[in-house]
Short mmCIF file of C-alpha atoms in Angstrom, two decimals:
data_model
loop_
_atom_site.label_atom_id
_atom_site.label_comp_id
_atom_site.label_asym_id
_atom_site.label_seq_id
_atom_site.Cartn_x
_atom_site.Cartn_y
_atom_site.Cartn_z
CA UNK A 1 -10.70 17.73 49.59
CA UNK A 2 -8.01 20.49 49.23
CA UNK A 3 -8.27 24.15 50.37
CA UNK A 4 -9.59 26.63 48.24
CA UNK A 5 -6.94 28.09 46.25
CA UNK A 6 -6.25 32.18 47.65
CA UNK A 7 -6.67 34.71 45.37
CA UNK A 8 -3.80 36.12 43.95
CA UNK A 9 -0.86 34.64 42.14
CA UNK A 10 2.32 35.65 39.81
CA UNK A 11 0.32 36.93 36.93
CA UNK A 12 -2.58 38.53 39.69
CA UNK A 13 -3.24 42.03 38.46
CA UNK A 14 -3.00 40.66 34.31
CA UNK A 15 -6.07 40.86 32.31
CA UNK A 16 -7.02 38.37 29.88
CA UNK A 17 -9.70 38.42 27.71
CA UNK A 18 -10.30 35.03 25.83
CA UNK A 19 -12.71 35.47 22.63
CA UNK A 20 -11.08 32.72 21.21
CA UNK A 21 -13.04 28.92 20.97
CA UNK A 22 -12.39 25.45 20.84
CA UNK A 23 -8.57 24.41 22.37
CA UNK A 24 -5.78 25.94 21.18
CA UNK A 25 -6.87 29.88 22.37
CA UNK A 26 -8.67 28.96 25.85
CA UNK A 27 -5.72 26.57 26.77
CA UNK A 28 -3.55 28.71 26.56
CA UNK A 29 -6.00 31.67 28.18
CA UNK A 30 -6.48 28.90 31.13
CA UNK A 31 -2.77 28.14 31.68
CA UNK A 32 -2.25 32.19 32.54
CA UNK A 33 -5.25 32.44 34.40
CA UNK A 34 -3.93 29.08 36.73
CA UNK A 35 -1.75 31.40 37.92
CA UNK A 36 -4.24 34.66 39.08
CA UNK A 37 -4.44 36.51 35.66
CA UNK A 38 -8.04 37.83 35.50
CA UNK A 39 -9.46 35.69 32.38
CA UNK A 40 -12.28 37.08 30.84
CA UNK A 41 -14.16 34.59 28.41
CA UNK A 42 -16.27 36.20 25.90
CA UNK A 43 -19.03 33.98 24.13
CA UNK A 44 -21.50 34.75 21.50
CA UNK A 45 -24.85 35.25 23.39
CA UNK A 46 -26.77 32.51 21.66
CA UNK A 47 -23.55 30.19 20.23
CA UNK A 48 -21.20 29.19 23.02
CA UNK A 49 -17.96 27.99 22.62
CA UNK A 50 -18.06 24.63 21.12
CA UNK A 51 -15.88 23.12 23.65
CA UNK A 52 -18.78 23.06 25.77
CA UNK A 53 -20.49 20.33 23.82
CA UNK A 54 -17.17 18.04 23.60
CA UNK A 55 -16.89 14.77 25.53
CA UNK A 56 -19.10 13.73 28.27
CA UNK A 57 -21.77 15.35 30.55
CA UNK A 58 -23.08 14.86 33.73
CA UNK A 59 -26.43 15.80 34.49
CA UNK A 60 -26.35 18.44 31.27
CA UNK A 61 -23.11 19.87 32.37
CA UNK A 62 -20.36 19.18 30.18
CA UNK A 63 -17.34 17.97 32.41
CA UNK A 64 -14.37 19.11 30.12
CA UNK A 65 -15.05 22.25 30.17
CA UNK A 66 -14.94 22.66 33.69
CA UNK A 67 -11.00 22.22 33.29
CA UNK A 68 -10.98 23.97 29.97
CA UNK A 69 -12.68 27.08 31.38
CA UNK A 70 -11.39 26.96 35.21
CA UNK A 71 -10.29 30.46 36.54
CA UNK A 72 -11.98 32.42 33.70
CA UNK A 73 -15.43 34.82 34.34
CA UNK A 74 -17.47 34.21 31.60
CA UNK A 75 -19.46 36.89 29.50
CA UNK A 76 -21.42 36.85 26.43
CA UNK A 77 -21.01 40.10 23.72
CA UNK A 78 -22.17 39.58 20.28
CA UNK A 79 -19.32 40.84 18.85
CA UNK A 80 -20.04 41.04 14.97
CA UNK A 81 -22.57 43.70 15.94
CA UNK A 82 -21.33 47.65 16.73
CA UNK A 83 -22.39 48.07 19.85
CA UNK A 84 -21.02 44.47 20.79
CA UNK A 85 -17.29 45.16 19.28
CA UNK A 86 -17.96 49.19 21.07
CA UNK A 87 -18.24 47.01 24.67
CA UNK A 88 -15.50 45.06 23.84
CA UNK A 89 -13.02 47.89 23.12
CA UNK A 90 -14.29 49.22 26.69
CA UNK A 91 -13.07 45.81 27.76
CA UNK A 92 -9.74 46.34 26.42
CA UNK A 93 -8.95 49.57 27.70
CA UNK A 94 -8.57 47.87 31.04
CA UNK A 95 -6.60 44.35 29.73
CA UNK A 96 -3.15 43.29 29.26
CA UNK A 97 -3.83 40.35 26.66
CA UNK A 98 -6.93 39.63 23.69
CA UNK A 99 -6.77 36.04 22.57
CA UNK A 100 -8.59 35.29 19.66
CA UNK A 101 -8.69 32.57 16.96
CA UNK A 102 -11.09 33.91 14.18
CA UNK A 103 -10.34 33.52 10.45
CA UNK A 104 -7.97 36.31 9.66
CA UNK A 105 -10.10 38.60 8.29
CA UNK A 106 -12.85 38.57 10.71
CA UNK A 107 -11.99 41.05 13.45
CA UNK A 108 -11.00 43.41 11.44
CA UNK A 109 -14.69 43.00 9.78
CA UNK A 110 -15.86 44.21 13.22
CA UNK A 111 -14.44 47.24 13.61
CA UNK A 112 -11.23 45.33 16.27
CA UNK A 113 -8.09 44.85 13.68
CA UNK A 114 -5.05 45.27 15.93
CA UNK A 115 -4.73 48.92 14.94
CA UNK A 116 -8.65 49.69 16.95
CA UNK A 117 -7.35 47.88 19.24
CA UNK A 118 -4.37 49.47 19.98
CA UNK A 119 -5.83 53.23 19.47
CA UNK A 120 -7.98 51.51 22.56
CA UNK A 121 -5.19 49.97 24.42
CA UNK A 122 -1.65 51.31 23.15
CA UNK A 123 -0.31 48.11 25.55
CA UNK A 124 -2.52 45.53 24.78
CA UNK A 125 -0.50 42.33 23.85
CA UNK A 126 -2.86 40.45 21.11
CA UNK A 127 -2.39 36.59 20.60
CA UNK A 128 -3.87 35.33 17.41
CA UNK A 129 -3.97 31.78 16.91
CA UNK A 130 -4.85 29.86 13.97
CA UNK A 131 -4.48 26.73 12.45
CA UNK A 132 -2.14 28.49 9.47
CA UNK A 133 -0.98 31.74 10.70
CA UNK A 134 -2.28 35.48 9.48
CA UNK A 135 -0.77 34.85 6.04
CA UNK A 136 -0.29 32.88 3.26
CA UNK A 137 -1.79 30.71 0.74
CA UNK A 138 -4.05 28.52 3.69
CA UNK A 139 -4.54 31.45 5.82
CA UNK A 140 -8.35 31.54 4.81
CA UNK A 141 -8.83 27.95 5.43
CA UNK A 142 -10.62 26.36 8.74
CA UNK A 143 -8.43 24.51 10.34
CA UNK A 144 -8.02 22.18 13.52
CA UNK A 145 -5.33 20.45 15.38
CA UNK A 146 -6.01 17.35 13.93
CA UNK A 147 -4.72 19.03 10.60
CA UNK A 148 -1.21 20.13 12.42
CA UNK A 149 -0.61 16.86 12.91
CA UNK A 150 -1.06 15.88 9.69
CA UNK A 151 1.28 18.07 8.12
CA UNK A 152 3.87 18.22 10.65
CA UNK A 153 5.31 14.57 9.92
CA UNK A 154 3.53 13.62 13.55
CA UNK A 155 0.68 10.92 11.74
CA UNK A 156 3.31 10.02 9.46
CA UNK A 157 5.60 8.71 12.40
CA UNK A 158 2.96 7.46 14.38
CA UNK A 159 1.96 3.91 14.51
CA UNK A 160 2.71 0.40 13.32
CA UNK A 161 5.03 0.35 10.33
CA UNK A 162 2.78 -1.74 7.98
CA UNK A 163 -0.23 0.30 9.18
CA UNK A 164 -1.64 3.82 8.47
CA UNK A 165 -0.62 6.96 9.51
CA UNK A 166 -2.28 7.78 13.50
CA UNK A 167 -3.77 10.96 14.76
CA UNK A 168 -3.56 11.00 18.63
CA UNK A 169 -6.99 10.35 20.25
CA UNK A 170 -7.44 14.26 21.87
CA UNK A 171 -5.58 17.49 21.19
CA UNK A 172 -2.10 17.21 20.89
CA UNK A 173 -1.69 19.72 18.50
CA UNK A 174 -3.82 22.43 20.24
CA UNK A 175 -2.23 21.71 23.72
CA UNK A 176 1.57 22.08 22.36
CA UNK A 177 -0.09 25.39 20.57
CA UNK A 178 -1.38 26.71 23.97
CA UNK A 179 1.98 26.17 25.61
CA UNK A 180 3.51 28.47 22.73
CA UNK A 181 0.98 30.69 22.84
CA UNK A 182 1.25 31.45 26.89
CA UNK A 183 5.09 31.22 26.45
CA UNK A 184 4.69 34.07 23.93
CA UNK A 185 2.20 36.06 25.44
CA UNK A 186 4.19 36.46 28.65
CA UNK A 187 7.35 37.28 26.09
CA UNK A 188 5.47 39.94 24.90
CA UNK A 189 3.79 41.59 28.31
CA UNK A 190 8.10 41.24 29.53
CA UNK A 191 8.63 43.49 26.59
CA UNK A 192 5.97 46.14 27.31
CA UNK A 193 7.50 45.68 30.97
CA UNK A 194 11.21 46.53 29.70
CA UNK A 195 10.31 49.76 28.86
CA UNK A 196 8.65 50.07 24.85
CA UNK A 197 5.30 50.56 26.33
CA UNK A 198 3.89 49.41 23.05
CA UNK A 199 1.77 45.95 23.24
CA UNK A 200 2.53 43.59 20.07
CA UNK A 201 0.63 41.00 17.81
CA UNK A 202 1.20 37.23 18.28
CA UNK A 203 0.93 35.54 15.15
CA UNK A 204 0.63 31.31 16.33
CA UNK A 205 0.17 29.18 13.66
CA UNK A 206 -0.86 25.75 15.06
CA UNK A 207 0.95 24.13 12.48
CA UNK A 208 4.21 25.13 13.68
CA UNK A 209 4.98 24.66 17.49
CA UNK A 210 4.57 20.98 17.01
CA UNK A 211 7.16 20.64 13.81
CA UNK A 212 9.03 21.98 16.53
CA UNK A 213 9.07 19.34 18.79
CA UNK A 214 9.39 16.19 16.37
CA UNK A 215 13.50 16.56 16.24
CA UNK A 216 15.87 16.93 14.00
CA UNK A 217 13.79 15.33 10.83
CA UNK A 218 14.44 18.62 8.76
CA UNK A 219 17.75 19.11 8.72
CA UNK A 220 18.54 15.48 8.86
CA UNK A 221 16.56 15.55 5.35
CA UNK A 222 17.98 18.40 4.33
CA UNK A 223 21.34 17.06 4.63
CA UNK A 224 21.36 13.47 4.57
CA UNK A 225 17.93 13.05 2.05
CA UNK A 226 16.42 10.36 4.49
CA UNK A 227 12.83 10.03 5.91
CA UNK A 228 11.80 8.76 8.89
CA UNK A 229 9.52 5.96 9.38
CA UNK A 230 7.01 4.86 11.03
CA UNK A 231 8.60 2.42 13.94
CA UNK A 232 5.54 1.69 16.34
CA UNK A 233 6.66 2.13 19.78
CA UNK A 234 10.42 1.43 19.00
CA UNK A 235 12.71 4.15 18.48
CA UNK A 236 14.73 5.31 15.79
CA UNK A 237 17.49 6.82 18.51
CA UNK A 238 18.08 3.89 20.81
CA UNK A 239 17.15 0.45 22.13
CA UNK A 240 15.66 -1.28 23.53
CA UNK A 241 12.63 1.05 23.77
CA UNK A 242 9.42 -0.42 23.76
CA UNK A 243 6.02 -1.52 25.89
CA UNK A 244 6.65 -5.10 26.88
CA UNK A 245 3.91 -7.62 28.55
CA UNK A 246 3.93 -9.12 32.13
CA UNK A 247 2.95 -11.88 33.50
CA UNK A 248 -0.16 -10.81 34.85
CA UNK A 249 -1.11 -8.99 31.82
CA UNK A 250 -0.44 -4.97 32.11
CA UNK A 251 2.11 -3.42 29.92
CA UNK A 252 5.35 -1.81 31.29
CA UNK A 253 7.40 0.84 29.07
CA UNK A 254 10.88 0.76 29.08
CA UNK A 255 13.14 3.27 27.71
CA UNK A 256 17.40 3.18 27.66
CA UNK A 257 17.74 6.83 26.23
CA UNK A 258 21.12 6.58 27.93
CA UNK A 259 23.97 4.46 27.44
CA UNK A 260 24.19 3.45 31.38
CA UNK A 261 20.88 2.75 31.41
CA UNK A 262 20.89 0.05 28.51
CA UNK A 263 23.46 -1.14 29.82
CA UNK A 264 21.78 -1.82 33.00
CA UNK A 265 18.38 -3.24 31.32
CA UNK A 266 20.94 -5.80 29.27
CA UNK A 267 22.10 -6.85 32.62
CA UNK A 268 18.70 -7.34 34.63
CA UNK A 269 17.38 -9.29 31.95
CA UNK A 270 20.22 -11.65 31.98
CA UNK A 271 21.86 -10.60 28.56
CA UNK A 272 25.20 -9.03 29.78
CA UNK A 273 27.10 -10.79 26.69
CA UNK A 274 24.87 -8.05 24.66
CA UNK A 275 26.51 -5.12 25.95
CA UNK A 276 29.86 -6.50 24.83
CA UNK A 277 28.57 -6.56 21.04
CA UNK A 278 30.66 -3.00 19.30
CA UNK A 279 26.93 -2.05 17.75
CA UNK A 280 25.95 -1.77 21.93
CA UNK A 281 27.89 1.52 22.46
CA UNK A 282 25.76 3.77 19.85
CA UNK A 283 22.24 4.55 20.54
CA UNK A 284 21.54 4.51 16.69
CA UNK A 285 23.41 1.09 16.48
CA UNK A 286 21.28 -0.21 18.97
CA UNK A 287 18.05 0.95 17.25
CA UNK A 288 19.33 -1.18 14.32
CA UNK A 289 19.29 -4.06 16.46
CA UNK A 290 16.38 -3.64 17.83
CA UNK A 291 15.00 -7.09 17.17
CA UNK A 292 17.31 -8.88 19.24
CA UNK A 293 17.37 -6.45 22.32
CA UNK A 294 13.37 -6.28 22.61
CA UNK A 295 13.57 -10.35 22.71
CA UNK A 296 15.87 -10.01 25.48
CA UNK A 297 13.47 -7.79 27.45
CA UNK A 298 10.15 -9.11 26.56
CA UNK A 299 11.12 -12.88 27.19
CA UNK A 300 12.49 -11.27 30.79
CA UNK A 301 9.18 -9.50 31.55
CA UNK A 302 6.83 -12.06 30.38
CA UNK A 303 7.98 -14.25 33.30
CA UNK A 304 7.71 -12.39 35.97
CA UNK A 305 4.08 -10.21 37.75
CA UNK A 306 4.35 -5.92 37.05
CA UNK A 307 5.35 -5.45 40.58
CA UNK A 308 8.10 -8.07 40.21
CA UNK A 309 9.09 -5.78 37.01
CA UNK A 310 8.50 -2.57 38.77
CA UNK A 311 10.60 -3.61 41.96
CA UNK A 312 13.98 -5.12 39.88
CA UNK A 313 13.52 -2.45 37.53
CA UNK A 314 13.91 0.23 40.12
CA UNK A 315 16.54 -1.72 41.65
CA UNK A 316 18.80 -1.68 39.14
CA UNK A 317 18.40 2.14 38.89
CA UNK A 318 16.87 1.20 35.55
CA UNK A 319 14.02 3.24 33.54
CA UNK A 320 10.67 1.52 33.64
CA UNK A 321 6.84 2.60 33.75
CA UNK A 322 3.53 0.94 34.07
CA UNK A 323 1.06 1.94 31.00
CA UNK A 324 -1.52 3.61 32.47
CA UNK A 325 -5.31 4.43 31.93
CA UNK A 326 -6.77 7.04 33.99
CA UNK A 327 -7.46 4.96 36.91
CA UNK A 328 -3.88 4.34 37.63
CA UNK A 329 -2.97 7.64 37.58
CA UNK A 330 -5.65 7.99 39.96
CA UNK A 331 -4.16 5.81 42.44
CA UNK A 332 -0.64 6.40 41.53
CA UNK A 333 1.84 7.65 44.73
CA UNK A 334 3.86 9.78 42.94
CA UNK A 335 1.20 12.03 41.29
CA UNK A 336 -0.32 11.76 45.16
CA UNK A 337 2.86 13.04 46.42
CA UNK A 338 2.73 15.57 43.54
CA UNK A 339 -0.42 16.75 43.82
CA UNK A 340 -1.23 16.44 40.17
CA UNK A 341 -4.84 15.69 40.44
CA UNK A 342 -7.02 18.31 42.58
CA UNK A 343 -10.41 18.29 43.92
CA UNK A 344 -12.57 21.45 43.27
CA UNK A 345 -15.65 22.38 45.25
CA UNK A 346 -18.06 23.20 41.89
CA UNK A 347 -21.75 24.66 42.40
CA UNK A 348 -23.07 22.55 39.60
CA UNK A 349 -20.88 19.03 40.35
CA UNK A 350 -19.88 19.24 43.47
CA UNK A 351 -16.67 18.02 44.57
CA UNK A 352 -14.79 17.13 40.98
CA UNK A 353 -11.34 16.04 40.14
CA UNK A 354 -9.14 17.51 37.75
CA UNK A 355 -5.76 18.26 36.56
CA UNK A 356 -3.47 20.71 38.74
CA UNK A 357 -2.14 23.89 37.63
CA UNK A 358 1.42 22.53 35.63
CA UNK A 359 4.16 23.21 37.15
CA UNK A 360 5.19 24.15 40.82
CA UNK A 361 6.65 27.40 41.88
CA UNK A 362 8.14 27.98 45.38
CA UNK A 363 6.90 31.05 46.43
CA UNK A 364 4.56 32.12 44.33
CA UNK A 365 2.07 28.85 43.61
CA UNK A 366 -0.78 28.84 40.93
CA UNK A 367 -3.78 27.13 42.15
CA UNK A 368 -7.72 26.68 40.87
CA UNK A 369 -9.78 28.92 42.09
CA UNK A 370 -13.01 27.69 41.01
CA UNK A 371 -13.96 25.17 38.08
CA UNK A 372 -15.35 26.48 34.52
CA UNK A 373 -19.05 28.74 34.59
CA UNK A 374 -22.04 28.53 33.15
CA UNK A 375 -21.95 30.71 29.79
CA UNK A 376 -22.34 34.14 30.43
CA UNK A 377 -22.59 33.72 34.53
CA UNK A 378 -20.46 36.66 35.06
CA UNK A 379 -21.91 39.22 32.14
CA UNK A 380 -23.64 41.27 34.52
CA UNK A 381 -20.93 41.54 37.23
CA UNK A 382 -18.33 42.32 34.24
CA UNK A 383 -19.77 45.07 31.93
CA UNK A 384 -21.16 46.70 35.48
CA UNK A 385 -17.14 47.21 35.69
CA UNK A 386 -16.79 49.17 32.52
CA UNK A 387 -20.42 51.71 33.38
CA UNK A 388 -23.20 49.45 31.93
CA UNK A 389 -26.20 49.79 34.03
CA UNK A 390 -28.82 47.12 34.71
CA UNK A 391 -31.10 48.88 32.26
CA UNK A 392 -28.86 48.92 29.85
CA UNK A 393 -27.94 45.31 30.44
CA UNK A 394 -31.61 44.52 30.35
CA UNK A 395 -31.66 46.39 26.75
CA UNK A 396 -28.73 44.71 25.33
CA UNK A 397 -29.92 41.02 26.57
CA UNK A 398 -33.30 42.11 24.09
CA UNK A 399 -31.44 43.12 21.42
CA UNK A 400 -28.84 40.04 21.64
CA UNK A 401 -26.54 41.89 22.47
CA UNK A 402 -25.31 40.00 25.03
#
């Protein structure tokens, strides 16, 4: 068991308040609040956020939302209703940053467009996130991640060459869309630090921060009129590149991204008159050749156990990687040493094991402070913040309110 996590943090003294649902909005509401923002997550009284019902339970508690919604109080406002929206704005006098991923249209159906919620909070920094922006021809249309990677060219590449298109099997699209949208939000709070004073709109379109990270498949299109293909687990940049079988049946991945390091691999394996060929000295030359290079390796591996692999591999100051499922990572030294997997004290689970916060900072750590709520745990504690009695409360809960 770790330590609890202390209070406090870079980002201690920013509030958050998550409205949004699903991935793409809490991620990125979860990544600031790893690192001490106050994260407010607001639910409809009666329709939780849907993550809550994804992936496996325990015992009635749903067990990926107690990483999805660590670090966050959570509160229920009903906010397509006046007095609802009225409790919110109260909420964002006091806050730094709104996330939100409604249809456009919809909070500004409530009374909160960006301009109420600015005459509320001249500062706040609003993050909008949506599967097709604010604007434009699709704008209207629900969307998910699974639709991002669709259009971005990432099912196209994905998979065997004479087979179909792949979507990953969770939320790629959504978690590269978080990223962006904490990168941005903190771009935005820096520029109401610099001096403006003036809090901005965030306008993430989940079909776009992924495009991003595919490479240079526009402009090599634009200029050149090619398409990439689908190449399986080879690569269309070098060689050999590829998840090879041992001996004792596990799959090692192997990757020569640089030129020293093929050359290496060609050497292990016993294939030094390879490097010697002219095609060796071009990562793209050896991608074209990837036929013979993968035969080199794969016959090599085949013979010998993993740790046999793992050992020369690492010897030779060669790149190499066991493939693994989530029990390896469990029992992996290096994400030991890191401390990438935490234990949480939980008051529904128990001790439970999750992710750690993503990155490491030297003097001023994130950390989890406790796992994800039970919807609307901290309602009461919240609006008493903002003046709402316990009678009122009580009169709110019977109205749904809250």
């Amino acid at each position: 068991m770790t330590e609890p996590t202390p209070a406090g943090g870079p980002l201690a003294g920013i509030r958050v308040l998550d409205v949004s649902t699903l991935f793409a909005g809490p991620l990125a509401a979860t990544f600031l609040g790893d690192f001490g923002a106050d994260v407010i997550k607001v639910e409809h009284p009666t329709k939780p956020d849907a993550a809550r019902g994804h992936g496996p339970a325990k015992n009635g508690v749903n067990l990926w939302w107690k990483t999805l919604g660590r670090n966050k109080r959570t509160v229920t406002l009903n906010l397509g209703t006046p007095d609802g929206a009225a409790l919110l704005l109260k909420l964002v006098a006091d806050a730094d940053v709104l996330v939100e991923n409604f249809r456009p249209g919809t909070l500004e159906r409530w009374g909160l467009s960006p301009a109420e919620l600015h005459a509320a909070n001249p500062r706040l920094v609003i993050a909008r996130v949506t599967a097709f922006g604010q604007f434009g021809p699709y704008s209207s249309r629900p969307g998910f991640g699974s639709l991002a990677e669709a259009m971005s060219g990432f099912a196209a590449l994905t998979g065997e060459p004479d087979g179909p298109p792949t979507l990953p099997p969770f939320g790629l699209a959504d978690g590269i869309a978080a990223l962006a949208t904490s990168f941005a939000i903190m771009v935005a709070l820096r520029g109401v630090e610099q001096g403006s004073g003036v809090g901005q709109v965030v306008d993430m379109a989940i079909i776009e921060p992924i495009l991003m990270l595919l490479g240079g498949q526009i402009t090599t299109f634009d200029q050149l009129g090619t398409v990439q293909k689908r190449t399986g687990n080879r690569s269309v940049n070098n060689a050999p590149r590829n998840v090879y079988l041992t001996a004792d049946n596990e799959w090692v991945a192997v990757s020569t991204s640089s030129q020293s390091i093929a050359e290496r691999v060609m050497h292990l394996v016993g294939r030094p008159d390879l490097v010697a060929e002219p095609w060796f000295a071009s990562g793209h030359e050896r991608a074209l050749h990837a036929d013979v290079l993968d035969d080199a390796v794969s016959s090599w591996i085949a013979k010998r156990s993993t740790s046999e692999v793992l050992a020369a591999f690492e010897q030779a100051e060669a790149a190499v990687a066991p493939v693994y499922d989530v029990r390896g990572i469990l029992t992996d030294p290096q994400y030991a040493a890191l401390g990438t997997v935490q234990s949480v004290d939980d008051e529904e689970l128990g001790p439970l094991k999750m992710q750690n916060v993503l990155f490491r900072l030297s003097s001023t750590p994130g950390g989890i402070r406790w796992a994800g709520r039970r919807h609307g745990q901290d309602t009461a504690a919240v609006l008493d913040e903002i003046g709402v009695s316990r009678a009122q409360l009580e009169a709110l809960r019977e109205r749904g309110i809250v």
